[in-house]
C-alpha cells in the first residue's frame, strides 16, 4: 500500500521536559480514512501538529507525500489541510472571503469556481456572504473545513471534527467526509467518539500516553478483539452453574434467571448448538435468547485499561 504519510521514530519532548510522544512509527495509506483514538492528553493533537509542521519534533523523520515536513516544510504543508481542534477564525469576515483568503495563504491563485465547489461540498454555499459570527457552531466548523480544503490539499487532518456537534450534524459531517475521501483526499481524524471511528474509519490507531499501542484495519480489529455474548433467559432460576455445563465460559446473572455465554467473534457461533443441547439434557428450560456484539468502544476501553 502506498504511503501518504510516513512517520518514523518520532519523539516529542516539550520545553517543559514533558514527553508527549515516544518513538512513534505510523504509515497512513493514500486515500484512506484513518481514525486516531485516544484519551485526553494521549498526544493526538501533538502528533497532528508535528505532521503539519506546526510543532517541531524532538527526533524522527516525517514525510508527507514524500516531503520532509521539517526540511521541506512549504512543499509538505501545501499538500495538507488542517482543521484544528480549537476553532479560530475572524468572526467578522464573510464565509466566501475567508475561504478564498486561506487559498491565497498557500500561494494558490484565486479560483472562484473551486471556492464555490468547496463551499457546496460543505453545504455552505447559501451562507457564502454571511458573516461567520452569525453562523451556528456546526456551520462554523464547516467553515474551518472549507478553509482547510481551499488550497486543494491531498491530505486532510480533522482534529476532533465533531466535538460538541449534535448527532444529526455529525451524520452530515460524516457523509461530507466520505464524499471527500471519494474525491481522493486522504483523511486523518481524531475523535473521542468511538462511534465515529466505527462509522467512518478504514483503519484505527489507538494512542495512549504518547505511544501508539495498536494500528489495525477496523474490520480486523473488531473481529480479533470483538466478543459476542449470548444471554439465555431461564424459565426457573439457578443457584449455581450446573457441573454438566462447567466446560462453558458461563456466568450467572439476573438473580440466577440468566446465563451469559461469552465467546470470540472469530469462532463465529462456536459452541452454541452444543451448549443449547447440554441445557436441554440437563433439563434447564429457557424462554428467550439474546445475542450482542462488543463495539469498538468496548475494545478501546479494554485496550487502554489493560495498559493503565
Ligand atoms: N505546548 C505544550 N507544552 C507542554 N506540554 C504540552 C504542550 N502541548 C501539549 N502538552 C502536553 O502533551 C500531552 C499531549 O497533549 P495533546 O494535546 O497532544 O493531547 P490530545 O491527545 O490531543 O488530547 P485531547 O484529547 O484532550 O485533545 C498533554 O499532557 C499536554 O498537557
Ligand atoms: Mg487534542
mmCIF file of C-alpha atoms in Angstrom, residues 46-301:
data_model
loop_
_atom_site.group_PDB
_atom_site.id
_atom_site.type_symbol
_atom_site.label_atom_id
_atom_site.label_comp_id
_atom_site.label_asym_id
_atom_site.label_seq_id
_atom_site.Cartn_x
_atom_site.Cartn_y
_atom_site.Cartn_z
ATOM 1 C CA UNK A 46 0.752 16.908 19.236
ATOM 2 C CA UNK A 47 1.157 14.214 16.586
ATOM 3 C CA UNK A 48 -1.048 16.063 14.096
ATOM 4 C CA UNK A 49 0.671 19.387 14.736
ATOM 5 C CA UNK A 50 4.053 17.804 14.151
ATOM 6 C CA UNK A 51 2.973 16.233 10.861
ATOM 7 C CA UNK A 52 1.566 19.628 9.836
ATOM 8 C CA UNK A 53 4.878 21.289 10.676
ATOM 9 C CA UNK A 54 3.421 23.477 13.430
ATOM 10 C CA UNK A 55 5.272 21.784 16.279
ATOM 11 C CA UNK A 56 8.861 20.620 15.902
ATOM 12 C CA UNK A 57 9.689 17.004 16.596
ATOM 13 C CA UNK A 58 12.478 16.220 19.064
ATOM 14 C CA UNK A 59 13.542 13.246 16.944
ATOM 15 C CA UNK A 60 12.252 11.316 13.981
ATOM 16 C CA UNK A 61 11.516 11.641 10.289
ATOM 17 C CA UNK A 62 8.108 12.612 8.960
ATOM 18 C CA UNK A 63 7.253 12.598 5.277
ATOM 19 C CA UNK A 64 4.024 13.947 3.793
ATOM 20 C CA UNK A 65 3.554 12.821 0.213
ATOM 21 C CA UNK A 66 7.308 12.250 0.122
ATOM 22 C CA UNK A 67 8.266 15.672 1.513
ATOM 23 C CA UNK A 68 10.109 16.014 4.806
ATOM 24 C CA UNK A 69 7.843 18.153 6.988
ATOM 25 C CA UNK A 70 10.773 19.911 8.662
ATOM 26 C CA UNK A 71 13.330 20.349 5.880
ATOM 27 C CA UNK A 72 10.816 20.751 3.073
ATOM 28 C CA UNK A 73 8.097 22.462 5.094
ATOM 29 C CA UNK A 74 6.435 24.503 2.353
ATOM 30 C CA UNK A 75 6.092 21.635 -0.091
ATOM 31 C CA UNK A 76 4.830 19.304 2.632
ATOM 32 C CA UNK A 77 2.419 21.839 4.093
ATOM 33 C CA UNK A 78 0.927 22.681 0.704
ATOM 34 C CA UNK A 79 -0.289 19.069 0.473
ATOM 35 C CA UNK A 80 -2.024 19.277 3.850
ATOM 36 C CA UNK A 81 -5.257 20.815 5.059
ATOM 37 C CA UNK A 82 -5.698 21.107 8.810
ATOM 38 C CA UNK A 83 -8.872 21.681 10.760
ATOM 39 C CA UNK A 84 -7.523 22.438 14.219
ATOM 40 C CA UNK A 85 -9.162 21.309 17.435
ATOM 41 C CA UNK A 86 -9.662 24.875 18.612
ATOM 42 C CA UNK A 87 -11.767 26.936 16.236
ATOM 43 C CA UNK A 88 -10.040 30.141 15.355
ATOM 44 C CA UNK A 89 -11.108 32.427 12.600
ATOM 45 C CA UNK A 90 -12.062 36.030 12.037
ATOM 46 C CA UNK A 91 -15.677 36.196 13.146
ATOM 47 C CA UNK A 92 -16.325 39.488 11.313
ATOM 48 C CA UNK A 93 -15.191 38.080 7.991
ATOM 49 C CA UNK A 94 -17.617 36.622 5.457
ATOM 50 C CA UNK A 95 -17.626 32.933 4.600
ATOM 51 C CA UNK A 96 -16.540 33.037 0.973
ATOM 52 C CA UNK A 97 -13.951 35.753 1.531
ATOM 53 C CA UNK A 98 -12.289 33.895 4.376
ATOM 54 C CA UNK A 99 -12.131 30.648 2.415
ATOM 55 C CA UNK A 100 -10.662 32.450 -0.624
ATOM 56 C CA UNK A 101 -8.108 34.086 1.628
ATOM 57 C CA UNK A 102 -6.995 30.713 3.002
ATOM 58 C CA UNK A 103 -6.345 29.524 -0.534
ATOM 59 C CA UNK A 104 -4.115 32.530 -1.123
ATOM 60 C CA UNK A 105 -2.115 31.814 2.026
ATOM 61 C CA UNK A 106 -0.741 28.735 0.311
ATOM 62 C CA UNK A 107 0.243 30.662 -2.774
ATOM 63 C CA UNK A 108 -2.577 29.284 -4.898
ATOM 64 C CA UNK A 109 -4.065 31.653 -7.483
ATOM 65 C CA UNK A 110 -7.671 32.787 -6.877
ATOM 66 C CA UNK A 111 -10.183 30.336 -8.272
ATOM 67 C CA UNK A 112 -13.818 31.332 -7.746
ATOM 68 C CA UNK A 113 -15.128 28.095 -9.260
ATOM 69 C CA UNK A 114 -13.031 25.996 -6.902
ATOM 70 C CA UNK A 115 -14.141 28.020 -3.868
ATOM 71 C CA UNK A 116 -17.757 27.513 -4.917
ATOM 72 C CA UNK A 117 -17.138 23.788 -5.209
ATOM 73 C CA UNK A 118 -15.617 23.658 -1.727
ATOM 74 C CA UNK A 119 -18.463 25.691 -0.201
ATOM 75 C CA UNK A 120 -21.020 23.456 -1.856
ATOM 76 C CA UNK A 121 -19.176 20.351 -0.612
ATOM 77 C CA UNK A 122 -19.589 21.542 2.982
ATOM 78 C CA UNK A 123 -23.147 22.821 2.348
ATOM 79 C CA UNK A 124 -22.258 26.457 2.950
ATOM 80 C CA UNK A 125 -22.918 27.901 -0.475
ATOM 81 C CA UNK A 126 -26.149 29.512 0.702
ATOM 82 C CA UNK A 127 -24.213 31.155 3.542
ATOM 83 C CA UNK A 128 -21.379 32.384 1.319
ATOM 84 C CA UNK A 129 -22.000 36.034 2.105
ATOM 85 C CA UNK A 130 -22.858 35.597 5.783
ATOM 86 C CA UNK A 131 -20.535 36.881 8.479
ATOM 87 C CA UNK A 132 -19.012 33.936 10.312
ATOM 88 C CA UNK A 133 -20.204 35.266 13.673
ATOM 89 C CA UNK A 134 -23.813 34.830 12.544
ATOM 90 C CA UNK A 135 -23.436 31.094 11.864
ATOM 91 C CA UNK A 136 -24.263 28.186 14.142
ATOM 92 C CA UNK A 137 -21.324 26.356 15.648
ATOM 93 C CA UNK A 138 -21.787 23.383 13.305
ATOM 94 C CA UNK A 139 -21.610 25.796 10.376
ATOM 95 C CA UNK A 140 -18.528 27.481 11.839
ATOM 96 C CA UNK A 141 -16.866 24.087 11.955
ATOM 97 C CA UNK A 142 -17.716 23.575 8.328
ATOM 98 C CA UNK A 143 -16.189 26.964 7.528
ATOM 99 C CA UNK A 144 -12.989 25.673 9.133
ATOM 100 C CA UNK A 145 -13.147 22.579 6.937
ATOM 101 C CA UNK A 146 -13.730 24.700 3.824
ATOM 102 C CA UNK A 147 -10.719 26.853 4.784
ATOM 103 C CA UNK A 148 -8.614 23.723 5.173
ATOM 104 C CA UNK A 149 -9.694 22.496 1.737
ATOM 105 C CA UNK A 150 -9.349 25.801 -0.085
ATOM 106 C CA UNK A 151 -5.829 25.134 -1.394
ATOM 107 C CA UNK A 152 -6.713 21.672 -2.771
ATOM 108 C CA UNK A 153 -4.759 19.541 -0.282
ATOM 109 C CA UNK A 154 -4.433 15.788 -0.808
ATOM 110 C CA UNK A 155 -4.356 15.176 2.931
ATOM 111 C CA UNK A 156 -6.903 16.468 5.412
ATOM 112 C CA UNK A 157 -6.459 16.413 9.177
ATOM 113 C CA UNK A 158 -9.582 16.781 11.258
ATOM 114 C CA UNK A 159 -8.724 17.201 14.918
ATOM 115 C CA UNK A 160 -11.941 16.341 16.789
ATOM 116 C CA UNK A 161 -14.179 17.431 13.910
ATOM 117 C CA UNK A 162 -17.438 16.749 15.674
ATOM 118 C CA UNK A 163 -16.695 17.735 19.276
ATOM 119 C CA UNK A 164 -19.824 19.447 20.547
ATOM 120 C CA UNK A 165 -21.741 18.811 17.327
ATOM 121 C CA UNK A 166 -25.203 17.274 17.627
ATOM 122 C CA UNK A 167 -25.977 13.807 16.323
ATOM 123 C CA UNK A 168 -27.697 14.922 13.144
ATOM 124 C CA UNK A 169 -24.953 17.333 12.184
ATOM 125 C CA UNK A 170 -22.374 14.706 12.999
ATOM 126 C CA UNK A 171 -24.024 12.406 10.467
ATOM 127 C CA UNK A 172 -23.948 15.188 7.864
ATOM 128 C CA UNK A 173 -20.296 15.700 8.638
ATOM 129 C CA UNK A 174 -19.554 12.000 8.200
ATOM 130 C CA UNK A 175 -21.305 11.987 4.839
ATOM 131 C CA UNK A 176 -19.277 15.015 3.827
ATOM 132 C CA UNK A 177 -16.003 13.410 4.913
ATOM 133 C CA UNK A 178 -16.864 10.263 2.981
ATOM 134 C CA UNK A 179 -17.528 12.437 -0.053
ATOM 135 C CA UNK A 180 -14.078 13.982 0.345
ATOM 136 C CA UNK A 181 -12.488 10.580 0.515
ATOM 137 C CA UNK A 182 -14.363 9.596 -2.633
ATOM 138 C CA UNK A 183 -12.789 12.614 -4.321
ATOM 139 C CA UNK A 184 -9.362 11.214 -3.441
ATOM 140 C CA UNK A 185 -8.453 13.047 -0.240
ATOM 141 C CA UNK A 186 -6.617 11.066 2.450
ATOM 142 C CA UNK A 187 -8.217 11.787 5.805
ATOM 143 C CA UNK A 188 -6.881 11.527 9.319
ATOM 144 C CA UNK A 189 -9.266 12.317 12.105
ATOM 145 C CA UNK A 190 -9.008 12.248 15.848
ATOM 146 C CA UNK A 191 -12.020 11.602 17.927
ATOM 147 C CA UNK A 192 -13.332 10.744 21.335
ATOM 148 C CA UNK A 193 -16.472 9.345 19.770
ATOM 149 C CA UNK A 194 -15.730 5.733 19.135
ATOM 150 C CA UNK A 195 -18.953 5.564 17.204
ATOM 151 C CA UNK A 196 -17.333 7.972 14.793
ATOM 152 C CA UNK A 197 -14.320 5.756 14.184
ATOM 153 C CA UNK A 198 -16.550 2.740 13.909
ATOM 154 C CA UNK A 199 -18.725 4.500 11.362
ATOM 155 C CA UNK A 200 -16.041 6.119 9.263
ATOM 156 C CA UNK A 201 -12.580 4.691 9.535
ATOM 157 C CA UNK A 202 -10.849 2.222 7.278
ATOM 158 C CA UNK A 203 -8.120 1.815 9.889
ATOM 159 C CA UNK A 204 -7.906 2.729 13.519
ATOM 160 C CA UNK A 205 -4.864 3.721 15.548
ATOM 161 C CA UNK A 206 -5.020 3.800 19.309
ATOM 162 C CA UNK A 207 -2.694 6.164 21.134
ATOM 163 C CA UNK A 208 -2.204 6.175 24.858
ATOM 164 C CA UNK A 209 0.327 8.170 26.903
ATOM 165 C CA UNK A 210 2.305 9.154 23.838
ATOM 166 C CA UNK A 211 2.590 5.675 22.386
ATOM 167 C CA UNK A 212 0.754 4.081 19.507
ATOM 168 C CA UNK A 213 -0.444 0.884 21.071
ATOM 169 C CA UNK A 214 -2.256 -0.517 18.077
ATOM 170 C CA UNK A 215 -2.909 0.110 14.386
ATOM 171 C CA UNK A 216 -5.340 -2.170 12.658
ATOM 172 C CA UNK A 217 -7.909 -2.422 9.910
ATOM 173 C CA UNK A 218 -11.144 -1.613 11.652
ATOM 174 C CA UNK A 219 -12.810 -4.792 10.452
ATOM 175 C CA UNK A 220 -9.868 -6.917 11.626
ATOM 176 C CA UNK A 221 -9.829 -5.182 14.979
ATOM 177 C CA UNK A 222 -13.484 -5.848 15.566
ATOM 178 C CA UNK A 223 -13.031 -9.463 14.513
ATOM 179 C CA UNK A 224 -9.917 -10.035 16.598
ATOM 180 C CA UNK A 225 -10.909 -8.316 19.774
ATOM 181 C CA UNK A 226 -14.654 -8.350 19.455
ATOM 182 C CA UNK A 227 -16.652 -10.570 21.742
ATOM 183 C CA UNK A 228 -20.137 -11.807 21.373
ATOM 184 C CA UNK A 229 -22.451 -12.540 24.211
ATOM 185 C CA UNK A 230 -25.409 -14.820 24.285
ATOM 186 C CA UNK A 231 -27.889 -14.156 27.083
ATOM 187 C CA UNK A 232 -30.178 -17.010 27.901
ATOM 188 C CA UNK A 233 -33.290 -16.215 29.947
ATOM 189 C CA UNK A 234 -34.106 -19.218 32.088
ATOM 190 C CA UNK A 235 -37.565 -20.489 32.993
ATOM 191 C CA UNK A 236 -36.501 -21.285 36.563
ATOM 192 C CA UNK A 237 -33.659 -19.530 38.377
ATOM 193 C CA UNK A 238 -30.453 -21.426 39.120
ATOM 194 C CA UNK A 239 -28.429 -21.020 42.298
ATOM 195 C CA UNK A 240 -25.210 -22.153 40.605
ATOM 196 C CA UNK A 241 -23.952 -23.233 37.218
ATOM 197 C CA UNK A 242 -24.573 -26.994 36.897
ATOM 198 C CA UNK A 243 -21.405 -29.088 36.709
ATOM 199 C CA UNK A 244 -22.593 -30.532 33.404
ATOM 200 C CA UNK A 245 -22.012 -27.053 31.924
ATOM 201 C CA UNK A 246 -18.700 -26.388 33.653
ATOM 202 C CA UNK A 247 -16.679 -26.507 30.434
ATOM 203 C CA UNK A 248 -18.502 -23.487 29.006
ATOM 204 C CA UNK A 249 -17.467 -19.933 29.927
ATOM 205 C CA UNK A 250 -20.763 -19.108 31.563
ATOM 206 C CA UNK A 251 -21.811 -16.584 34.134
ATOM 207 C CA UNK A 252 -24.990 -16.455 36.073
ATOM 208 C CA UNK A 253 -26.828 -13.135 36.033
ATOM 209 C CA UNK A 254 -30.188 -11.576 36.770
ATOM 210 C CA UNK A 255 -30.509 -13.246 40.202
ATOM 211 C CA UNK A 256 -29.961 -16.635 38.655
ATOM 212 C CA UNK A 257 -32.518 -16.083 35.898
ATOM 213 C CA UNK A 258 -29.994 -15.529 33.138
ATOM 214 C CA UNK A 259 -26.996 -17.427 31.805
ATOM 215 C CA UNK A 260 -24.423 -15.289 29.997
ATOM 216 C CA UNK A 261 -22.188 -17.023 27.484
ATOM 217 C CA UNK A 262 -19.232 -15.022 26.120
ATOM 218 C CA UNK A 263 -17.290 -16.107 23.049
ATOM 219 C CA UNK A 264 -14.904 -14.641 20.476
ATOM 220 C CA UNK A 265 -16.426 -13.418 17.252
ATOM 221 C CA UNK A 266 -13.629 -15.215 15.412
ATOM 222 C CA UNK A 267 -15.088 -18.621 16.164
ATOM 223 C CA UNK A 268 -18.469 -17.397 14.922
ATOM 224 C CA UNK A 269 -21.262 -19.294 16.617
ATOM 225 C CA UNK A 270 -18.789 -21.707 18.184
ATOM 226 C CA UNK A 271 -20.287 -23.981 20.771
ATOM 227 C CA UNK A 272 -23.768 -22.504 20.869
ATOM 228 C CA UNK A 273 -25.515 -25.531 19.444
ATOM 229 C CA UNK A 274 -23.632 -27.778 21.867
ATOM 230 C CA UNK A 275 -24.434 -25.501 24.790
ATOM 231 C CA UNK A 276 -28.130 -25.486 23.997
ATOM 232 C CA UNK A 277 -28.102 -29.284 23.715
ATOM 233 C CA UNK A 278 -26.397 -29.536 27.104
ATOM 234 C CA UNK A 279 -29.018 -27.238 28.616
ATOM 235 C CA UNK A 280 -31.706 -29.453 27.225
ATOM 236 C CA UNK A 281 -30.029 -32.635 28.523
ATOM 237 C CA UNK A 282 -29.670 -31.051 31.967
ATOM 238 C CA UNK A 283 -33.377 -30.191 31.921
ATOM 239 C CA UNK A 284 -32.781 -26.449 32.038
ATOM 240 C CA UNK A 285 -35.559 -24.706 30.160
ATOM 241 C CA UNK A 286 -35.222 -21.225 28.723
ATOM 242 C CA UNK A 287 -37.703 -18.791 27.311
ATOM 243 C CA UNK A 288 -35.557 -16.382 25.376
ATOM 244 C CA UNK A 289 -32.125 -15.794 23.821
ATOM 245 C CA UNK A 290 -30.379 -12.525 23.004
ATOM 246 C CA UNK A 291 -27.028 -12.038 21.399
ATOM 247 C CA UNK A 292 -24.932 -8.884 21.415
ATOM 248 C CA UNK A 293 -21.596 -7.924 19.941
ATOM 249 C CA UNK A 294 -18.934 -5.733 21.514
ATOM 250 C CA UNK A 295 -18.468 -2.330 19.941
ATOM 251 C CA UNK A 296 -15.215 -0.615 19.159
ATOM 252 C CA UNK A 297 -15.841 1.268 22.381
ATOM 253 C CA UNK A 298 -15.664 -1.917 24.480
ATOM 254 C CA UNK A 299 -12.482 -2.889 22.661
ATOM 255 C CA UNK A 300 -10.948 0.520 23.202
ATOM 256 C CA UNK A 301 -11.776 0.651 26.896
#
